[in-house]
Tab-separated table of C-alpha atoms and ligand atoms in Angstrom:
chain	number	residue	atom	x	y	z
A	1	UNK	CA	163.791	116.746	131.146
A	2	UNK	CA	162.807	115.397	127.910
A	3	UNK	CA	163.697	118.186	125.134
A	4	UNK	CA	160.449	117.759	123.675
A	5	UNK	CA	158.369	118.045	126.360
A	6	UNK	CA	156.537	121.296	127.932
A	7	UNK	CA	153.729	122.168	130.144
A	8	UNK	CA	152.282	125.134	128.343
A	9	UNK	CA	149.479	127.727	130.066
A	10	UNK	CA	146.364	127.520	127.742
A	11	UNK	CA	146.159	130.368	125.202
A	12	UNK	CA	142.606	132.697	124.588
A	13	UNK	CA	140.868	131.281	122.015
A	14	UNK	CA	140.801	134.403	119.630
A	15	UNK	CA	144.562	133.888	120.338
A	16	UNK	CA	145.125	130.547	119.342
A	17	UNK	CA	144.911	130.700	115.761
A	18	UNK	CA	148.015	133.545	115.701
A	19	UNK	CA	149.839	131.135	117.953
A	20	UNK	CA	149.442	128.240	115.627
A	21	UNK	CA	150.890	130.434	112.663
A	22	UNK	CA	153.610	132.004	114.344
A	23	UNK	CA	154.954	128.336	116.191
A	24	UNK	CA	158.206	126.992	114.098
A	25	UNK	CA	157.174	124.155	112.470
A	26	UNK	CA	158.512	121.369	110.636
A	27	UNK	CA	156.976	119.990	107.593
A	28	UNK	CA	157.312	116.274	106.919
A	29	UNK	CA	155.202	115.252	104.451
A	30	UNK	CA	154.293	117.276	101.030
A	31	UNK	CA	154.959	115.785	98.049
A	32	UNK	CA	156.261	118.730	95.938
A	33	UNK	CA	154.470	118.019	92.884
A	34	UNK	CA	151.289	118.320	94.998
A	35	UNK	CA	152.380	122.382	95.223
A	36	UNK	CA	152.261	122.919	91.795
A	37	UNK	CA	149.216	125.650	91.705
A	38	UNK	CA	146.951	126.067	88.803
A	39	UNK	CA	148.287	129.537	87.905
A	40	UNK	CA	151.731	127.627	87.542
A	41	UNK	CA	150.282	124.810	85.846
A	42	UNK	CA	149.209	127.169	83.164
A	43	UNK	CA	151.915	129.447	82.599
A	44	UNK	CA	153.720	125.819	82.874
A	45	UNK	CA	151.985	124.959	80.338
A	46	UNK	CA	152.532	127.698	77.974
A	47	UNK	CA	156.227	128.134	78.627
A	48	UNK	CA	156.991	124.506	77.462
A	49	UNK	CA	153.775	123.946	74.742
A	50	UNK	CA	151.806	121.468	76.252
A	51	UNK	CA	148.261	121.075	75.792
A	52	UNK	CA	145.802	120.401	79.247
A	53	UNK	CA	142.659	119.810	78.615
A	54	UNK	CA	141.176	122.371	80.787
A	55	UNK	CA	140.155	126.254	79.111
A	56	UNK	CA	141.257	128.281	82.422
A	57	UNK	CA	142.498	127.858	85.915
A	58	UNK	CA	138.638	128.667	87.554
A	59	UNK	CA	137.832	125.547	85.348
A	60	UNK	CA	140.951	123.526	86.275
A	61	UNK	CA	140.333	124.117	89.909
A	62	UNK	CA	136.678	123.337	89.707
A	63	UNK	CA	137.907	119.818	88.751
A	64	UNK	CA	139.203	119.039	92.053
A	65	UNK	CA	136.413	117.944	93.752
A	66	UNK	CA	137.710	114.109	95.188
A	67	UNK	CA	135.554	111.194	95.861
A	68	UNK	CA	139.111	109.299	97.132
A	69	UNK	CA	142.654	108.967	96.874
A	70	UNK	CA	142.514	107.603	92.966
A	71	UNK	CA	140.278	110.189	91.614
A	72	UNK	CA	142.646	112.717	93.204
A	73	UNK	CA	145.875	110.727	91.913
A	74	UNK	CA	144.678	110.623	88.323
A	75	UNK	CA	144.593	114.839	87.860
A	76	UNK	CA	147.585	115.330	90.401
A	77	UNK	CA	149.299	112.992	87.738
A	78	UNK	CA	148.107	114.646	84.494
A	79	UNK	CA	149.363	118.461	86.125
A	80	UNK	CA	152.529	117.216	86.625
A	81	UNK	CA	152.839	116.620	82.363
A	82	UNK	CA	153.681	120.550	82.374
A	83	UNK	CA	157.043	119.816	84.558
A	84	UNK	CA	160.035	119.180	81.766
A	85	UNK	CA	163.477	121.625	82.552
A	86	UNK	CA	165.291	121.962	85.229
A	87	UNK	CA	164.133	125.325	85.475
A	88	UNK	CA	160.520	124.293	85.861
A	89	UNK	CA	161.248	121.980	88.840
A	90	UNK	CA	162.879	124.758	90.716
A	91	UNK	CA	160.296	127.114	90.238
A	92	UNK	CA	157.714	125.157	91.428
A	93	UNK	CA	159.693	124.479	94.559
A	94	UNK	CA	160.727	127.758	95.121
A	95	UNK	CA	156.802	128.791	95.026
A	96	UNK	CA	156.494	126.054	97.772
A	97	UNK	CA	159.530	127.017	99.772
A	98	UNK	CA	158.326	131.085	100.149
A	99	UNK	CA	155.413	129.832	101.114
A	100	UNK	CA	156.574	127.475	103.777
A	101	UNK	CA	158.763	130.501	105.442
A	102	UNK	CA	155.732	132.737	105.180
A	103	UNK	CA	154.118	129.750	107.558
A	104	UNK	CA	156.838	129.772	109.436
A	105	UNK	CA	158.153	126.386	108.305
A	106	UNK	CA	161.852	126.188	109.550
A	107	UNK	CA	162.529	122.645	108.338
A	108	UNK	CA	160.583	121.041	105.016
A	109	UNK	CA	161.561	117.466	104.055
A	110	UNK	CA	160.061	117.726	100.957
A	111	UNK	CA	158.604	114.154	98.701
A	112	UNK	CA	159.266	114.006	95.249
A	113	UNK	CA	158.349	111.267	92.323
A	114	UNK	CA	161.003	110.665	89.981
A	115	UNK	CA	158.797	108.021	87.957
A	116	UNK	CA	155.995	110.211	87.093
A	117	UNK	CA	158.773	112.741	85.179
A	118	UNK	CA	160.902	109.738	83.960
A	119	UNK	CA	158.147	108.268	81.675
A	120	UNK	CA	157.533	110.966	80.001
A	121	UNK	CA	161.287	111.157	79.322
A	122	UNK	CA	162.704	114.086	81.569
A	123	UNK	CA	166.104	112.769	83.041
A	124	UNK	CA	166.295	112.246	86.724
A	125	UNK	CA	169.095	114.523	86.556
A	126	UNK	CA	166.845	117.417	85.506
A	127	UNK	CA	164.577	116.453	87.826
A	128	UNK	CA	166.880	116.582	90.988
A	129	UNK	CA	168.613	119.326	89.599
A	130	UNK	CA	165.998	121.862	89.779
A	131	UNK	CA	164.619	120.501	92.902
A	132	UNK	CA	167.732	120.753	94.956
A	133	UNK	CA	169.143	123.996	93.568
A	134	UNK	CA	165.794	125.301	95.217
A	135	UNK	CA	166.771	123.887	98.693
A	136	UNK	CA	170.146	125.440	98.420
A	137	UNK	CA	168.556	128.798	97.868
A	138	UNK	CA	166.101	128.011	100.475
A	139	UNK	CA	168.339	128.090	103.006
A	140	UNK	CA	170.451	131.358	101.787
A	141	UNK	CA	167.464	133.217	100.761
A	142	UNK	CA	164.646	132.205	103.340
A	143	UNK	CA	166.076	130.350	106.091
A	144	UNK	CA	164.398	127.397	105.356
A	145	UNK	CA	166.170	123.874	106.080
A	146	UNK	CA	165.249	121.905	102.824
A	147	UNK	CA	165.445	118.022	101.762
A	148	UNK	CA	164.372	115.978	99.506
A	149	UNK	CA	162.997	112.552	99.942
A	150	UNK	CA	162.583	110.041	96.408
A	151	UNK	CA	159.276	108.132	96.327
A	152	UNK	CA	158.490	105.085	94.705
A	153	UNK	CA	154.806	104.639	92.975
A	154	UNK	CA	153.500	101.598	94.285
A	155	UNK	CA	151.352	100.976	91.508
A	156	UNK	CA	154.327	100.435	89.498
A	157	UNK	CA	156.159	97.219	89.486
A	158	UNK	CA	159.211	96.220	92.477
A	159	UNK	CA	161.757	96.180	89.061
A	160	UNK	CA	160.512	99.646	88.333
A	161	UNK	CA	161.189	101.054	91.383
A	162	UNK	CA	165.148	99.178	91.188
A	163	UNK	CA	165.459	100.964	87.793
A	164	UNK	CA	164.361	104.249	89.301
A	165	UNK	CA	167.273	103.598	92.673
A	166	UNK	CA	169.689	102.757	90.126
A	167	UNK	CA	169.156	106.025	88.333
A	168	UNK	CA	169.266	108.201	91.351
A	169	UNK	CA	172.300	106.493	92.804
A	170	UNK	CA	174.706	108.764	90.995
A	171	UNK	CA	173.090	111.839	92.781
A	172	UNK	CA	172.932	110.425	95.965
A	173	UNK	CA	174.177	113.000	98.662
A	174	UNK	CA	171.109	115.216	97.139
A	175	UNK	CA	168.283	113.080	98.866
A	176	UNK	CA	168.035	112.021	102.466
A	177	UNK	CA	166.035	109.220	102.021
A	178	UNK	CA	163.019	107.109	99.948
A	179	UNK	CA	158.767	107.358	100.702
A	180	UNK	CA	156.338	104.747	99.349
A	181	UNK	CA	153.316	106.667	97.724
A	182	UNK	CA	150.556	106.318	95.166
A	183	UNK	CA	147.804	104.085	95.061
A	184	UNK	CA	147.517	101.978	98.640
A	185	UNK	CA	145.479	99.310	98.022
A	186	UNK	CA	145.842	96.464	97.070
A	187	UNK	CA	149.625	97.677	96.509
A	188	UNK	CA	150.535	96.927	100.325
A	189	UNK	CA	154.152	97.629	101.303
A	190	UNK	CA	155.496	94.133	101.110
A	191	UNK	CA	155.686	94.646	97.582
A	192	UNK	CA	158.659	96.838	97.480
A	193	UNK	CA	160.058	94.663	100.505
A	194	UNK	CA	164.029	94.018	98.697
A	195	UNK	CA	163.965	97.798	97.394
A	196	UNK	CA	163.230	98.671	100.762
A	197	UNK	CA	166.221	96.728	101.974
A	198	UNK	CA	168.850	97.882	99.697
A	199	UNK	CA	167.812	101.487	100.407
A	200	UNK	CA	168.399	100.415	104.163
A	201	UNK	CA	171.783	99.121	103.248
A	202	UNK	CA	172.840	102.326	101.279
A	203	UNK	CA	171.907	104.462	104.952
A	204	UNK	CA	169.141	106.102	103.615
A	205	UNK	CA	166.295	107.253	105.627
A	206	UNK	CA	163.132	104.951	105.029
A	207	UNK	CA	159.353	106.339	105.351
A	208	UNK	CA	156.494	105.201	103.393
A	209	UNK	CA	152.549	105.598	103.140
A	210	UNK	CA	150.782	103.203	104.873
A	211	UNK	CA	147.101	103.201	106.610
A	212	UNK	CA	146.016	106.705	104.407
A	213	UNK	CA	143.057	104.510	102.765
A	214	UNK	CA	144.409	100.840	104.044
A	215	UNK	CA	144.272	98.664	106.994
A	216	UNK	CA	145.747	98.455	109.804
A	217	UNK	CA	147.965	95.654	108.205
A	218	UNK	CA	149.496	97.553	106.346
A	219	UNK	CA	150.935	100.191	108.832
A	220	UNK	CA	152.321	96.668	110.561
A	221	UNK	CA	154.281	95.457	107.087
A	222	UNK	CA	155.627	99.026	106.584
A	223	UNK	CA	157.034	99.319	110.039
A	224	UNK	CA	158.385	95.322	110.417
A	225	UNK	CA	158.990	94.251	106.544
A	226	UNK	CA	159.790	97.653	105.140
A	227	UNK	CA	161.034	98.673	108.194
A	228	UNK	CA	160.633	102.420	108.200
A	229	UNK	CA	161.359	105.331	110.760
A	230	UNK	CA	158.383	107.425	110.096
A	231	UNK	CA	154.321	106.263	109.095
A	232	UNK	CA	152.899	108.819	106.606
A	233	UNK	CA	149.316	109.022	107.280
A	234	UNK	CA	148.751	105.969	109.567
A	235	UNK	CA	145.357	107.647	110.785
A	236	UNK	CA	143.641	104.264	110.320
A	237	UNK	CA	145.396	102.664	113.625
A	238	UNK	CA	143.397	103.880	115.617
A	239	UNK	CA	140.830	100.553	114.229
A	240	UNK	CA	144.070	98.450	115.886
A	241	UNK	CA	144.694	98.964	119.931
A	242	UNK	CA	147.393	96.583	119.708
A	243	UNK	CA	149.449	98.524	116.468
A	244	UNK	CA	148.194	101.769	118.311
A	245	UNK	CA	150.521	100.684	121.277
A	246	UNK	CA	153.714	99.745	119.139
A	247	UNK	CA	153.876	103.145	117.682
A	248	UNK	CA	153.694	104.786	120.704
A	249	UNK	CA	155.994	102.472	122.540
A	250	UNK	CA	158.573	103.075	119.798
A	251	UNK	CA	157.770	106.825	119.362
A	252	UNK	CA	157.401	105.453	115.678
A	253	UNK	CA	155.904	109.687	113.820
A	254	UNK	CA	152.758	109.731	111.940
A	255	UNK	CA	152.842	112.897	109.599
A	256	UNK	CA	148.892	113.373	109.549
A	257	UNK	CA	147.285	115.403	106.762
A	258	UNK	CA	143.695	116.440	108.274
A	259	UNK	CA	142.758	118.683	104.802
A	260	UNK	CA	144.092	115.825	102.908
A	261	UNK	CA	142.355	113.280	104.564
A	262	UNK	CA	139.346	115.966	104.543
A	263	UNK	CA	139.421	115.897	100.561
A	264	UNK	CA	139.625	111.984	99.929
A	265	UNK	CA	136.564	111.641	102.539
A	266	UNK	CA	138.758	109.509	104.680
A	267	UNK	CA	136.776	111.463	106.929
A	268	UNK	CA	133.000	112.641	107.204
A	269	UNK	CA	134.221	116.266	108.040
A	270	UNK	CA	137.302	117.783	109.952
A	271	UNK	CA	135.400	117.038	113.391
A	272	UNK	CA	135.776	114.093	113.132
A	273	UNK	CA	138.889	113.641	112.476
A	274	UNK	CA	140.820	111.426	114.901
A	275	UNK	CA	144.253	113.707	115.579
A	276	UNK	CA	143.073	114.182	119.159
A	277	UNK	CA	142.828	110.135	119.614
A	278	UNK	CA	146.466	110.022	118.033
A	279	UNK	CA	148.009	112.725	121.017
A	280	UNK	CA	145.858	111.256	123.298
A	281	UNK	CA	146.964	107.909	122.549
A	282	UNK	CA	151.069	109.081	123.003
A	283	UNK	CA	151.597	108.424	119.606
A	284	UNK	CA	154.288	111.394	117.930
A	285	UNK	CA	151.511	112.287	115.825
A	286	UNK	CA	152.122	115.487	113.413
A	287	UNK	CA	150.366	117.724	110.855
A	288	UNK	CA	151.230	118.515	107.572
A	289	UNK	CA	149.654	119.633	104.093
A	290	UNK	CA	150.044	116.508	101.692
A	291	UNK	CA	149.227	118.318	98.233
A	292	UNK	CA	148.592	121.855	99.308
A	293	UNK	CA	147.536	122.874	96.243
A	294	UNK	CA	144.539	120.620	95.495
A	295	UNK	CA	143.605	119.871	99.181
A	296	UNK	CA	142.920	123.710	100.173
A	297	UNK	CA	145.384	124.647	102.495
A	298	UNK	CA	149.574	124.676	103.194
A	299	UNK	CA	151.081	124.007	106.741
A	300	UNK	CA	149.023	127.148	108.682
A	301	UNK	CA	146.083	126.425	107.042
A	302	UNK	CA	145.719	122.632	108.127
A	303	UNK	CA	146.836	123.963	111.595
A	304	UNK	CA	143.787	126.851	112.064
A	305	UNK	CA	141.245	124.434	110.556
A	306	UNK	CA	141.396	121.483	112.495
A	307	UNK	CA	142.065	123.245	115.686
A	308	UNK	CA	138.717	125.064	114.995
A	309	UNK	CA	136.783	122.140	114.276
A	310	UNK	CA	138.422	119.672	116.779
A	311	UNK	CA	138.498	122.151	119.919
A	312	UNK	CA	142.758	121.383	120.282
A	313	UNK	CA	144.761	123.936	122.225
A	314	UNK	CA	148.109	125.193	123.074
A	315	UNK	CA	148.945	121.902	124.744
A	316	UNK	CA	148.176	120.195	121.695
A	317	UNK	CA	149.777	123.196	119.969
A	318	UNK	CA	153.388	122.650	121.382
A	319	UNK	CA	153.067	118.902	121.118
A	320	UNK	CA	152.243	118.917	117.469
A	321	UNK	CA	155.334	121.244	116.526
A	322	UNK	CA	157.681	119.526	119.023
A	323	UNK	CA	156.677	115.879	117.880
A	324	UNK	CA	157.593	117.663	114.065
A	325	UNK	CA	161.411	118.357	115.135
A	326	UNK	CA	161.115	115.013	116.834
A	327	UNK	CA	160.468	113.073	113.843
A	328	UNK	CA	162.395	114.852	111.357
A	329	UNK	CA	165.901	113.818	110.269
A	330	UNK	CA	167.825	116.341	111.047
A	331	UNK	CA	170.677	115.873	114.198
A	332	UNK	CA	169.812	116.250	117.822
A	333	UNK	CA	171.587	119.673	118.464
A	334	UNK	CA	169.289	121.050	115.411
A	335	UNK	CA	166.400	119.624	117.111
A	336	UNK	CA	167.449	121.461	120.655
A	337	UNK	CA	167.522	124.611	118.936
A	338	UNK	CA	164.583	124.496	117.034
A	339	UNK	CA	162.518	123.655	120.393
A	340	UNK	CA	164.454	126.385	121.868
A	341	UNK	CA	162.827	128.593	119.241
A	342	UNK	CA	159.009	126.903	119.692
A	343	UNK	CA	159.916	127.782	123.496
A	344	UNK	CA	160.483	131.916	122.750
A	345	UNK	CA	157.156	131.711	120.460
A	346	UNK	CA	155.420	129.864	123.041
A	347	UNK	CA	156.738	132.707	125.829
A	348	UNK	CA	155.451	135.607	123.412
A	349	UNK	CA	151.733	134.109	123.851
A	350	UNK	CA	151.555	132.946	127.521
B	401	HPA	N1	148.720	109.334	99.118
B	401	HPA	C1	149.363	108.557	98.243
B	401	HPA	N2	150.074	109.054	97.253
B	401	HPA	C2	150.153	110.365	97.111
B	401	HPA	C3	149.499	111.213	97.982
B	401	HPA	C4	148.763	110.667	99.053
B	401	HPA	O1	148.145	111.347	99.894
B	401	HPA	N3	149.784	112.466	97.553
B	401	HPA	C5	150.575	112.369	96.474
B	401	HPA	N4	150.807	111.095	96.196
B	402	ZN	ZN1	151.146	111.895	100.811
């Protein structure tokens, strides 16, 4: 029998939402910066001296109301300014990582962007220092398999995004692979094509975002020019029957962010949202939180919500957590015993 795969007895519907929460999860797409909460911002903020041009968090929060993924980019950028020691990147990914174990997140392979910190003249060094030392203590202190993937900004140039590998090189063994993130379109993956292919060369694990806001056509580049294992986003395939059947065929993960995709009004509201046409299609579809901070919810959250509005159960339950510790890069005998532990939880609830 396939390790993944599990006929599970439906679960009460007043039960459900305690099942979702207590499942082991994996999450595979958060970009770390995206944590950073507005309390932390500010006492960021004061810790280092920087200015933000908000007078409180209430007001700072009230500015995160989205029209799409740019407006969102453009404050997610400016709250990252607070981020300059070593000390500050750890902290902000320890505040994720507690939070992740409290949602019973037993694997997080967590994005992070380099460039955003490197232009304002904070080392890469610092930047992966803090970062990592906060995995390390993840997995002493909470029990929490941690790893960090490097994204490049598309909206920045393809020499750019060279300057930023060469940088990292030196601290290679502390990230497991490279994303693509930032403003889609009219950036389409293609661009970062020869990056892509010396990353490839160097064995690390390739991902990038493709089909969040763009077409079809761009989920296609990613996966044949780019070449990548795993599709963040990807929810606009289902507008392509024909790209809908070569992910599914080549059990190609889409790490789905339904609050995410909530707050840049890719979608009308979350019942509409097309994760059930994703399972139903076969595709290794997953959920995850994106930016939890600005989008309203971490892992649980994104779970409870769009079972509530979409009418998923515990079918759709196990799928979604196996299909996580499918696509995530850790080694087969991990993956066994991480469904092993979906399998108790699951046993608890029928
Ligand atoms: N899309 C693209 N870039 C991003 C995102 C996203 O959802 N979150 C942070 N950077
Ligand atoms: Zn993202």
């Amino acid at each position: 029998m396939n390790t993944f795969s599990r006929t599970v007895p439906p679960v009460a519907a007043d039960r459900l939402p305690d099942l979702l929460r207590a499942m082991p999860k994996a999450e595979l797409h958060m970009h770390i910066e995206g944590s950073l909460e507005p309390e932390l911002i500010f006492a960021l903020a004061r810790r280092n001296g920087v200015a933000i041009p908000y007078a409180n968090v209430e007001e700072l929060r009230r500015a995160y109301a989205f029209t799409n993924l740019q407006s969102f980019l453009d404050i997610y950028y400016a709250g990252a300014s607070v981020l300059q020691k070593e000390q500050d990147f750890y902290d902000m990914a320890w505040a994720y990582l507690e939070r992740a174990a409290a949602d019973n997140v037993v694997r997080a392979e967590m994005f992070f962007d380099p460039q955003t910190h490197t232009e304002r003249g904070v080392s890469m060094q610092t930047v992966v220092d803090g970062l990592h030392r906060a995995c390390v203590d993840a997995k002493s202190k909470l029990g929490v398999d941690a790893e960090l993937i490097m994204c490049f900004l598309r909206h920045l140039s393809e020499e750019d995004a060279f300057a930023t590998l060469e940088q990292a090189l030196p601290l290679r063994d502390r990230f497991i692979g490279v994303g693509l993130d930032s403003s889609e379109l009219g950036h389409p993956p293609e661009k970062f094509a020869r990056v892509f292919a010396r990353c490839r060369e160097l064995g690390l694990h390739l991902v990038a975002h493709a089909g969040e806001e763009g077409p079809p056509a761009y989920v296609w580049s990613a996966l044949d020019v780019l070449k990548v294992e795993r599709i963040d986003h990807g929810v606009q395939s289902t507008r392509d029957p024909a790209l809908m059947k070569r992910l599914a065929q080549d059990r190609i993960p889409l790490t789905v962010c339904p609050l995410s995709n909530l707050k840049l009004c890719v979608f009308p509201d979350l019942g509409r949202h097309n994760l059930r046409e994703l399972l139903d299609g076969g595709l290794v579809a997953t959920v995850n939180s994106d930016d939890p901070a600005y989008f309203g919810g971490y892992m649980n959250r994104n779970f409870t919500e769009t079972f509530a509005a979409t009418g998923l159960g515990a079918q759709h339950a196990w799928q979604l957590a196996a299909n996580s510790f499918e696509g995530s890069f850790t080694d087969a005998a991990t993956k066994r015993g991480y469904v092993d532990r979906l399998g108790a939880v699951f046993d608890r609830f029928a």
